[in-house]
Coordinates of C-alpha atoms in Angstrom, one line a residue:
Chain A
X3 CA 0.0 0.0 0.0
X4 CA 1.3 3.4 -0.8
X5 CA 0.8 4.6 2.8
X6 CA 3.1 1.9 4.2
X7 CA 5.7 2.4 1.6
X8 CA 5.7 6.1 2.4
X9 CA 5.9 5.7 6.2
X10 CA 7.9 2.4 6.4
X11 CA 5.7 1.4 9.4
X12 CA 5.5 -2.2 8.6
X13 CA 9.3 -2.7 8.6
X14 CA 9.7 -1.3 12.1
X15 CA 6.9 -3.4 13.4
X16 CA 8.3 -6.7 12.0
X17 CA 11.7 -6.0 13.6
X18 CA 10.2 -5.5 17.0
X19 CA 8.2 -8.7 16.8
X20 CA 11.3 -10.8 16.1
X21 CA 13.5 -9.2 18.8
X22 CA 11.1 -9.0 21.7
X23 CA 8.7 -11.9 21.3
X24 CA 10.1 -15.1 20.0
X25 CA 6.9 -17.2 19.9
X26 CA 4.6 -14.6 18.4
X27 CA 5.7 -14.8 14.7
X28 CA 5.5 -18.6 14.7
X29 CA 2.0 -18.6 16.1
X30 CA 1.0 -15.9 13.6
X31 CA 2.4 -17.8 10.7
X32 CA 0.9 -21.0 11.7
X33 CA -2.5 -19.5 12.2
X34 CA -2.3 -18.0 8.8
X35 CA -3.0 -14.6 10.4
X36 CA 0.2 -12.9 9.6
X37 CA -0.4 -9.2 9.1
X38 CA 0.6 -9.4 5.4
X39 CA -2.2 -11.7 4.5
X40 CA -4.8 -10.5 6.8
X41 CA -6.5 -7.9 4.7
X42 CA -5.3 -7.4 1.2
X43 CA -6.8 -4.0 0.7
X44 CA -6.3 -2.5 4.1
X45 CA -3.3 -3.7 6.1
X46 CA -2.3 -1.2 8.6
X47 CA 0.2 -1.0 11.4
X48 CA -1.5 -2.3 14.6
X49 CA 0.4 -1.3 17.7
X50 CA 1.2 -3.6 20.6
X51 CA -1.1 -3.7 23.6
X52 CA 1.4 -3.0 26.2
X53 CA 2.1 0.4 24.7
X54 CA -1.6 1.2 25.1
X55 CA -1.9 0.5 28.8
X56 CA -0.2 3.7 29.8
X57 CA -1.4 6.6 27.7
X58 CA 1.3 9.2 27.4
X59 CA -1.2 12.0 27.1
X60 CA -3.8 12.0 29.9
X61 CA -5.8 15.0 29.0
X62 CA -6.6 16.9 32.1
X63 CA -6.0 14.1 34.5
X64 CA -4.3 14.9 37.8
X65 CA -1.7 12.2 37.8
X66 CA -0.2 13.4 34.5
X67 CA 3.3 13.8 35.9
X68 CA 3.3 10.3 37.4
X69 CA 2.3 8.5 34.3
X70 CA 4.8 10.5 32.2
X71 CA 7.7 9.7 34.5
X72 CA 6.6 6.0 34.5
X73 CA 6.8 5.9 30.7
X74 CA 10.2 7.6 30.5
X75 CA 11.6 5.0 32.8
X76 CA 10.4 2.1 30.6
X77 CA 11.8 3.7 27.5
X78 CA 15.2 2.0 27.3
X79 CA 14.1 -1.7 26.8
X80 CA 11.3 -0.8 24.3
X81 CA 12.3 -0.2 20.8
X82 CA 9.2 1.9 20.0
X83 CA 9.8 5.6 19.1
X84 CA 7.9 6.9 22.1
X85 CA 7.4 10.7 22.0
X86 CA 9.6 12.4 24.5
X87 CA 8.4 15.9 24.3
X88 CA 4.7 15.6 25.0
X89 CA 2.5 18.7 25.0
X90 CA 1.3 18.7 28.6
X91 CA -1.9 20.4 29.4
X92 CA -1.5 23.6 31.3
X93 CA -4.4 22.8 33.7
X94 CA -3.0 19.8 35.5
X95 CA -4.6 20.3 38.9
X96 CA -8.2 20.6 37.8
X97 CA -10.0 17.4 36.7
X98 CA -12.5 17.7 33.9
X99 CA -16.2 17.0 34.7
X100 CA -16.4 14.6 31.8
X101 CA -14.0 13.3 29.2
X102 CA -13.4 16.4 27.0
X103 CA -13.0 14.4 23.9
X104 CA -13.1 16.7 21.0
X105 CA -12.5 20.4 21.2
X106 CA -14.9 21.6 18.5
X107 CA -18.5 22.2 17.6
X108 CA -19.9 20.5 14.5
X109 CA -23.4 19.9 13.7
X110 CA -25.5 18.5 10.9
X111 CA -29.2 18.0 10.3
X112 CA -31.7 16.9 7.7
X113 CA -34.6 18.9 6.5
X114 CA -36.9 19.2 3.5
X115 CA -34.2 21.0 1.5
X116 CA -31.4 18.4 2.0
X117 CA -28.7 18.2 4.6
X118 CA -27.1 21.2 6.3
X119 CA -23.7 20.9 8.0
X120 CA -22.0 23.6 10.1
X121 CA -18.9 23.8 12.1
X122 CA -16.6 26.2 13.8
X123 CA -12.9 26.7 12.7
X124 CA -10.8 26.6 15.8
X125 CA -8.1 24.0 16.2
X126 CA -6.9 23.8 19.8
X127 CA -3.8 22.1 21.2
X128 CA -3.3 21.7 24.9
X129 CA -4.9 25.0 25.9
X130 CA -3.8 27.3 23.0
X131 CA -5.4 27.9 19.6
X132 CA -3.2 26.2 17.1
X133 CA -5.1 27.4 14.1
X134 CA -8.1 29.9 14.1
X135 CA -9.1 29.2 10.5
X136 CA -9.0 25.4 10.0
X137 CA -11.5 23.6 7.9
X138 CA -13.6 21.0 9.8
X139 CA -16.1 20.2 7.0
X140 CA -14.3 18.2 4.3
X141 CA -16.0 17.3 1.1
X142 CA -15.5 13.6 0.2
X143 CA -17.2 13.6 -3.2
X144 CA -19.7 15.6 -5.1
X145 CA -22.6 14.5 -3.0
X146 CA -21.0 13.6 0.3
X147 CA -19.5 15.8 2.9
X148 CA -18.1 14.9 6.3
X149 CA -17.7 17.0 9.4
X150 CA -14.7 16.2 11.5
X151 CA -14.1 16.2 15.2
X152 CA -11.3 14.7 17.3
X153 CA -7.7 14.7 16.1
X154 CA -7.4 16.9 13.1
X155 CA -4.7 14.8 11.5
X156 CA -6.6 11.6 11.9
X157 CA -9.8 13.1 10.5
X158 CA -8.1 14.6 7.5
X159 CA -6.3 11.3 6.7
X160 CA -9.3 9.1 7.1
X161 CA -11.4 11.4 5.0
X162 CA -8.9 11.1 2.2
X163 CA -8.8 7.3 2.6
X164 CA -12.6 7.2 2.5
X165 CA -12.6 9.4 -0.6
X166 CA -10.2 7.1 -2.3
X167 CA -12.2 4.0 -1.4
X168 CA -15.4 5.5 -2.6
X169 CA -13.9 6.6 -5.8
X170 CA -12.6 3.1 -6.4
X171 CA -16.0 1.7 -5.7
X172 CA -17.5 4.1 -8.1
X173 CA -15.1 3.1 -10.9
X174 CA -15.6 -0.6 -10.3
X175 CA -19.4 -0.6 -10.0
X176 CA -20.2 2.5 -12.1
X177 CA -22.4 3.9 -9.3
X178 CA -21.8 5.9 -6.2
X179 CA -21.8 4.0 -2.9
X180 CA -24.7 5.1 -0.7
X181 CA -24.1 7.2 2.5
X182 CA -25.0 4.2 4.6
X183 CA -22.4 2.1 2.8
X184 CA -19.8 4.8 3.2
X185 CA -20.6 5.0 6.9
X186 CA -20.2 1.2 7.3
X187 CA -17.0 1.3 5.3
X188 CA -15.5 4.0 7.4
X189 CA -16.6 2.2 10.6
X190 CA -15.1 -1.1 9.6
X191 CA -11.8 0.7 8.5
X192 CA -11.6 2.3 11.9
X193 CA -12.4 -0.9 13.8
X194 CA -8.8 -2.3 14.0
X195 CA -7.7 0.9 15.7
X196 CA -10.2 0.6 18.5
X197 CA -8.5 1.1 21.8
X198 CA -5.6 3.1 20.3
X199 CA -5.2 6.8 20.4
X200 CA -7.0 7.3 17.1
X201 CA -9.8 9.8 17.6
X202 CA -12.2 10.5 14.8
X203 CA -15.9 11.5 15.2
X204 CA -17.4 12.3 11.9
X205 CA -20.9 12.9 10.6
X206 CA -21.3 11.9 7.0
X207 CA -23.9 14.1 5.2
X208 CA -24.9 13.0 1.8
X209 CA -27.5 12.7 -0.9
X210 CA -28.0 9.3 -2.4
X211 CA -29.1 9.3 -5.9
X212 CA -30.1 6.5 -8.3
X213 CA -31.0 6.3 -12.0
X214 CA -34.1 8.2 -11.1
X215 CA -32.0 11.0 -9.7
X216 CA -33.5 13.8 -11.8
X217 CA -37.1 12.7 -11.4
X218 CA -36.7 12.1 -7.7
X219 CA -35.2 15.6 -7.3
X220 CA -38.2 17.3 -9.1
X221 CA -40.7 15.4 -7.0
X222 CA -38.8 15.9 -3.8
X223 CA -38.6 19.6 -4.3
X224 CA -42.3 20.0 -5.2
X225 CA -43.4 17.8 -2.4
X226 CA -41.0 19.3 0.1
X227 CA -42.1 22.8 -0.2
X228 CA -45.8 22.0 0.2
X229 CA -45.5 19.6 3.2
X230 CA -44.6 20.9 6.6
X231 CA -44.0 17.5 8.3
X232 CA -41.6 14.8 7.3
X233 CA -43.0 13.1 4.1
X234 CA -42.9 9.4 3.6
X235 CA -40.4 9.2 0.9
X236 CA -41.9 6.1 -0.5
X237 CA -45.1 7.9 -1.2
X238 CA -44.0 11.1 -2.9
X239 CA -42.4 9.5 -5.9
X240 CA -44.1 6.1 -6.4
X241 CA -47.6 6.4 -7.9
X242 CA -47.1 9.5 -9.9
X243 CA -44.3 8.1 -12.0
X244 CA -45.9 5.2 -13.8
X245 CA -44.2 4.5 -17.2
X246 CA -41.8 1.6 -17.2
X247 CA -41.3 1.1 -13.4
X248 CA -43.7 -0.7 -11.2
X249 CA -44.9 1.3 -8.2
X250 CA -43.0 -1.0 -5.8
X251 CA -39.8 -0.6 -7.8
X252 CA -39.9 3.2 -7.9
X253 CA -40.9 3.6 -4.2
X254 CA -38.0 1.4 -3.3
X255 CA -35.7 3.5 -5.3
X256 CA -37.2 6.7 -3.8
X257 CA -36.6 5.3 -0.3
X258 CA -33.0 4.5 -1.3
X259 CA -32.4 8.0 -2.6
X260 CA -32.5 11.3 -0.8
X261 CA -30.7 13.0 2.1
X262 CA -28.9 10.8 4.6
X263 CA -27.0 11.6 7.8
X264 CA -24.7 9.2 9.7
X265 CA -22.6 9.6 12.8
X266 CA -19.4 7.5 12.8
X267 CA -17.0 7.4 15.7
X268 CA -13.6 5.7 16.1
X269 CA -14.9 3.8 19.2
X270 CA -17.2 2.0 16.8
X271 CA -20.5 3.8 17.1
X272 CA -22.4 4.1 13.9
X273 CA -25.8 5.8 14.0
X274 CA -28.3 7.0 11.5
X275 CA -30.3 10.0 12.4
X276 CA -31.9 13.4 11.5
X277 CA -29.8 15.6 13.8
X278 CA -26.3 15.2 15.2
X279 CA -23.9 17.5 17.0
X280 CA -20.4 16.5 17.9
X281 CA -17.7 18.0 20.1
X282 CA -17.2 19.9 23.3
X283 CA -19.6 22.6 22.2
X284 CA -22.3 20.1 21.2
X285 CA -24.4 20.5 24.4
X286 CA -24.8 24.2 23.7
X287 CA -25.5 23.5 20.0
X288 CA -28.1 20.9 20.9
X289 CA -30.1 23.3 23.0
X290 CA -30.5 25.6 20.0
X291 CA -31.1 22.8 17.5
X292 CA -33.6 20.9 19.6
X293 CA -35.9 23.9 19.7
X294 CA -35.3 25.3 16.2
X295 CA -35.0 22.4 13.7
X296 CA -38.1 21.1 12.0
X297 CA -38.5 19.2 8.7
X298 CA -40.3 22.1 7.0
X299 CA -37.6 24.8 7.4
X300 CA -36.6 26.8 4.3
X301 CA -32.9 26.9 3.4
X302 CA -32.5 30.4 4.8
X303 CA -34.2 29.5 8.1
X304 CA -32.1 26.3 8.4
X305 CA -28.9 28.2 7.7
X306 CA -29.7 30.8 10.4
X307 CA -30.5 28.1 12.9
X308 CA -27.2 26.3 12.2
X309 CA -25.3 29.6 12.4
X310 CA -27.0 30.5 15.7
X311 CA -26.2 27.1 17.2
X312 CA -22.5 27.4 16.3
X313 CA -22.4 30.9 17.5
X314 CA -23.9 30.1 20.9
X315 CA -21.6 27.1 21.3
X316 CA -18.5 29.2 20.5
X317 CA -19.7 31.9 22.9
X318 CA -19.6 29.5 25.9
X319 CA -17.2 26.8 24.9
X320 CA -13.5 27.7 25.1
X321 CA -12.4 25.1 22.5
X322 CA -14.7 26.4 19.8
X323 CA -14.6 29.8 18.1
X324 CA -13.4 32.1 15.4
X325 CA -15.4 31.4 12.2
X326 CA -18.3 29.3 11.1
X327 CA -18.6 27.2 7.9
X328 CA -21.9 26.1 6.5
X329 CA -22.3 23.5 3.9
X330 CA -25.6 22.6 2.2
X331 CA -26.1 19.3 0.4
X332 CA -28.8 18.8 -2.2
X333 CA -29.5 16.4 -5.0
X334 CA -27.3 18.6 -7.2
X335 CA -24.3 18.3 -4.8
X336 CA -22.8 20.4 -2.0
X337 CA -22.5 24.1 -1.8
X338 CA -20.5 26.1 0.6
X339 CA -21.5 29.4 2.2
X340 CA -18.9 32.1 2.7
X341 CA -17.0 31.7 5.9
X342 CA -18.3 34.1 8.5
X343 CA -16.4 35.7 11.4
X344 CA -18.3 35.2 14.7
X345 CA -16.6 38.1 16.4
X346 CA -18.6 40.4 14.1
X347 CA -21.7 38.4 14.9
X348 CA -21.1 39.0 18.6
X349 CA -20.7 42.8 18.0
X350 CA -23.8 42.8 15.8
X351 CA -25.8 41.2 18.5
X352 CA -24.5 43.6 21.1
X353 CA -25.5 46.5 18.8
X354 CA -29.0 45.0 18.4
X355 CA -29.4 44.6 22.1
X356 CA -28.3 48.2 22.7
X357 CA -30.8 49.5 20.1
X358 CA -33.6 47.4 21.7
X359 CA -32.8 48.7 25.1
X360 CA -32.7 52.2 23.7
X361 CA -36.2 51.9 22.0
X362 CA -37.7 50.3 25.1
X363 CA -36.3 53.1 27.2
X364 CA -37.7 55.7 24.7
X365 CA -41.1 54.1 24.7
X366 CA -41.2 54.0 28.5
X367 CA -40.2 57.6 28.7
X368 CA -42.9 58.6 26.2
X369 CA -45.5 56.7 28.1
X370 CA -44.7 58.3 31.5
X371 CA -44.5 61.8 30.0
X372 CA -47.9 61.4 28.2
X373 CA -49.5 60.3 31.5
X374 CA -48.2 63.5 33.1
X375 CA -49.7 65.7 30.5
X376 CA -52.8 67.6 31.6
X377 CA -55.9 65.9 30.1
Chain B
X17 CA -27.8 2.8 31.7
X18 CA -28.8 0.5 28.9
X19 CA -31.4 -2.0 29.8
X20 CA -32.5 -5.3 28.5
X21 CA -35.2 -7.7 29.9
X22 CA -36.6 -11.0 28.7
X23 CA -39.4 -13.1 30.1
X24 CA -40.3 -16.6 29.0
X25 CA -43.9 -17.7 29.1
X26 CA -45.5 -21.1 28.4
X27 CA -45.5 -20.7 24.6
X28 CA -43.8 -17.3 24.0
X29 CA -40.8 -15.1 24.9
X30 CA -41.3 -11.4 25.6
X31 CA -38.3 -9.1 25.3
X32 CA -37.8 -5.4 25.8
X33 CA -34.9 -3.0 25.4
X34 CA -34.5 0.7 25.9
X35 CA -34.2 3.0 23.0
X36 CA -31.4 5.3 24.0
X37 CA -28.0 5.5 22.2
X38 CA -25.9 7.7 24.4
X39 CA -22.3 9.0 24.1
X40 CA -21.0 10.2 27.5
X41 CA -23.4 12.9 28.6
X42 CA -25.3 13.3 25.3
X43 CA -28.2 11.2 24.2
X44 CA -27.5 10.9 20.5
X45 CA -30.6 8.9 19.5
X46 CA -33.9 8.3 21.2
X47 CA -35.2 5.6 18.8
X48 CA -32.3 3.2 18.6
X49 CA -33.2 -0.5 18.1
X50 CA -31.0 -2.9 20.1
X51 CA -32.5 -6.0 18.8
X52 CA -31.0 -8.0 16.0
X53 CA -33.1 -10.5 14.1
X54 CA -31.0 -13.7 13.7
X55 CA -33.8 -15.7 12.0
X56 CA -37.5 -15.8 11.7
X57 CA -37.9 -16.8 15.4
X58 CA -34.7 -15.8 17.1
X59 CA -33.8 -12.3 18.4
X60 CA -30.5 -11.2 19.8
X61 CA -30.5 -8.3 22.2
X62 CA -27.1 -6.6 22.7
X63 CA -25.8 -3.9 25.0
X64 CA -22.3 -3.0 26.0
X65 CA -19.3 -1.0 24.7
X66 CA -20.0 1.3 21.9
X67 CA -18.7 -0.3 18.7
X68 CA -18.4 -3.9 20.0
X69 CA -22.2 -4.3 20.2
X70 CA -23.1 -3.7 16.6
X71 CA -19.9 -5.4 15.3
X72 CA -20.4 -8.6 17.3
X73 CA -24.1 -8.8 16.9
X74 CA -23.9 -8.3 13.1
X75 CA -21.2 -10.9 12.9
X76 CA -23.4 -13.4 14.7
X77 CA -26.4 -12.4 12.6
X78 CA -24.6 -12.9 9.3
X79 CA -23.2 -16.2 10.3
X80 CA -26.6 -17.6 11.4
X81 CA -28.0 -16.5 8.1
X82 CA -25.1 -18.1 6.3
X83 CA -25.8 -21.4 8.0
X84 CA -29.4 -21.2 6.7
X85 CA -28.2 -20.6 3.2
X86 CA -25.7 -23.4 3.3
X87 CA -27.8 -26.1 4.9
X88 CA -31.4 -25.1 4.0
X89 CA -32.7 -25.0 7.5
X90 CA -32.3 -22.5 10.4
X91 CA -30.3 -22.9 13.6
X92 CA -32.3 -23.7 16.7
X93 CA -32.1 -21.1 19.5
X94 CA -30.0 -23.4 21.6
X95 CA -27.5 -23.9 18.8
X96 CA -27.4 -20.2 18.1
X97 CA -26.8 -19.4 21.7
X98 CA -24.0 -21.9 22.0
X99 CA -22.5 -20.5 18.8
X100 CA -22.6 -17.0 20.2
X101 CA -21.1 -18.1 23.5
X102 CA -18.3 -19.9 21.7
X103 CA -17.4 -16.8 19.7
X104 CA -17.4 -14.7 22.8
X105 CA -15.1 -17.2 24.6
X106 CA -12.7 -17.4 21.6
X107 CA -12.3 -13.6 21.6
X108 CA -12.2 -13.3 25.4
X109 CA -8.5 -14.1 25.7
X110 CA -7.4 -12.4 22.5
X111 CA -6.2 -8.9 22.0
X112 CA -9.7 -7.7 21.1
X113 CA -12.3 -9.1 23.5
X114 CA -15.8 -8.0 22.9
X115 CA -17.4 -6.3 25.9
X116 CA -21.0 -7.1 25.2
X117 CA -23.9 -8.4 27.3
X118 CA -26.5 -10.4 25.4
X119 CA -29.9 -11.9 25.6
X120 CA -31.0 -14.4 23.0
X121 CA -34.7 -15.2 22.7
X122 CA -36.1 -17.7 20.4
X123 CA -38.9 -20.2 19.7
X124 CA -38.2 -23.7 18.5
X125 CA -40.8 -26.2 17.2
X126 CA -39.3 -29.1 19.2
X127 CA -38.1 -27.3 22.4
X128 CA -40.6 -24.5 22.7
X129 CA -39.6 -21.0 23.8
X130 CA -36.2 -20.3 25.1
X131 CA -34.4 -17.3 26.7
X132 CA -30.6 -17.4 27.1
X133 CA -28.6 -15.0 29.2
X134 CA -25.0 -14.3 28.0
X135 CA -22.3 -12.3 29.7
X136 CA -19.2 -10.5 28.4
X137 CA -17.2 -13.2 30.2
X138 CA -19.0 -15.7 27.9
X139 CA -21.2 -17.3 30.5
X140 CA -24.4 -18.9 29.2
X141 CA -27.5 -19.7 31.1
X142 CA -31.0 -20.7 30.0
X143 CA -33.4 -18.8 32.3
X144 CA -37.1 -18.2 32.6
X145 CA -36.4 -14.5 33.0
X146 CA -33.3 -12.4 32.7
X147 CA -32.2 -8.8 32.5
X148 CA -29.1 -6.7 31.8
X149 CA -28.1 -3.2 32.8
X150 CA -24.8 -1.9 31.5
X151 CA -22.8 -0.1 34.2
X152 CA -21.3 2.8 32.2
X153 CA -18.8 5.1 33.8
X154 CA -21.5 7.7 34.1
X155 CA -24.9 6.8 35.4
X156 CA -27.4 8.1 32.8
X157 CA -30.9 7.1 33.8
X158 CA -33.3 8.7 31.3
X159 CA -35.3 6.0 29.6
X160 CA -38.3 7.5 27.9
X161 CA -39.3 4.6 25.8
X162 CA -38.8 0.9 25.3
X163 CA -39.0 -1.4 22.3
X164 CA -41.0 -4.5 23.1
X165 CA -41.2 -7.7 20.9
X166 CA -42.8 -11.0 21.4
X167 CA -41.7 -14.3 19.9
X168 CA -44.1 -17.3 19.6
X169 CA -44.7 -20.1 17.1
X170 CA -45.8 -17.6 14.5
X171 CA -42.6 -15.6 14.6
X172 CA -41.6 -12.2 15.9
X173 CA -44.3 -9.6 16.7
X174 CA -43.7 -6.0 17.3
X175 CA -45.6 -4.7 20.2
X176 CA -46.7 -1.2 21.0
X177 CA -43.7 0.9 22.0
X178 CA -43.8 1.4 25.8
X179 CA -43.4 5.0 27.0
X180 CA -43.4 6.4 30.5
X181 CA -47.0 7.5 30.4
X182 CA -50.1 5.8 31.6
X183 CA -50.3 3.5 28.5
X184 CA -47.7 1.1 30.0
X185 CA -50.2 -1.3 31.5
X186 CA -52.1 -2.1 28.4
X187 CA -49.8 -4.4 26.3
X188 CA -48.7 -6.3 29.4
X189 CA -52.3 -7.1 30.4
X190 CA -53.0 -8.4 26.9
X191 CA -50.0 -10.8 27.1
X192 CA -50.3 -12.2 30.5
X193 CA -54.0 -12.1 31.2
X194 CA -55.7 -12.9 27.9
X195 CA -58.9 -13.8 29.6
X196 CA -59.2 -10.4 31.3

């Protein structure tokens, strides 16, 4: 695989096996489970378990210094290139209330006009902002977009790998893999790394199309704008099409096509849903989304709800901030809204509040003065 | 806290599971189905660690279906339960043990209804009633609804979704006291 040739990971791993554990390679070869033959398409470097027992980076835990010193004492016998200069968190004495997994705010939801994905742009690294203008929503192909949360490098790499695999699938089978299939593929690719430090929490937002793509799109649009609650996709397209397809056939195809939203996490979770928010700012975003998102929103309303949710999350969460990106996925593909600075949004809101208070004050003063006028 | 319960009757098995898919402090889904259909009359209920549940349950599901395709007839619940336990045991002392707690419920023509309790340490027990509650690091008790299913000689039946309103009593009465 190109990745292994580039990084030479496999060579280092094999050497370690032969020097440290004598029985292991024999067992592996006997069982036929040597890492070369295991998965032809995807063989990756899988680290030893002992290395994983002591995590060198305990984010926010109190016994950070103890674990670090323990690891440095074990360094000499091990042949692994353990990182010596670890970025320790500045707040070592304060334990976090819950595991602060991903310092970001990303959200995505489905509505009648497709799928909307929004995210902030702050990349943080142990208490400082590493990049205020990073991109957390990465397009994978023309009709699939993924929001990323967790380790930026892991997310970017795995999105590229997913894009490659989806493109290969498209070339081999002359059709795009569905969003559900892409989610399952990503989940199974991440499974060997469960228990390691790999941290990827992505929502895949896509529009599945079929041969009936154009006709579905027309019916979806006309049906979507008139209905205010979630339509049964099987019913909108089926009977009105007629022609060469049986009603069952076309309704099945209609169910298979349309907007889709999946949440995939490196711990193995894979969920389908209508609304997801991921990251440290997600509780704040959820509060705005749970009250504002309905199936019948227009594109403008949905965009404003998404922007508001990200803005509120960045206002309170220290690990989210700077800008907001909004992507909209329809049957025609994804479109991207211009990146917006939330600092300006904050000042605009302050200005609005000031004007409101001023007008209220004026009205109050006008009322009291009119009452005092002689009748 | 994820919750499973199963009750075996004279000619049926009733199973219920909660509908929450949670991730630390956030409930990500309120309508998540934890039951996996192994065959026409066997259900596997699975709770435990995040990715392990779906991965293991789908593995068992596909293998049971493969058996049917190869041999032309379905595995009995006892055989399916023992197959599941064997897989759990094989992976237990490997580098990737599956941390899952299972209930397997099924109806067999010869043996009648059966409910099997399985642990992440690959214990197996046939029991008239059984339950699982997954002790997560953080105790989240917010179970607004349950999925309930019944297995009898005619197959798997979906029952009305139980919610924490006054409607809870109705489906239970219909099952246990048919004369009332």
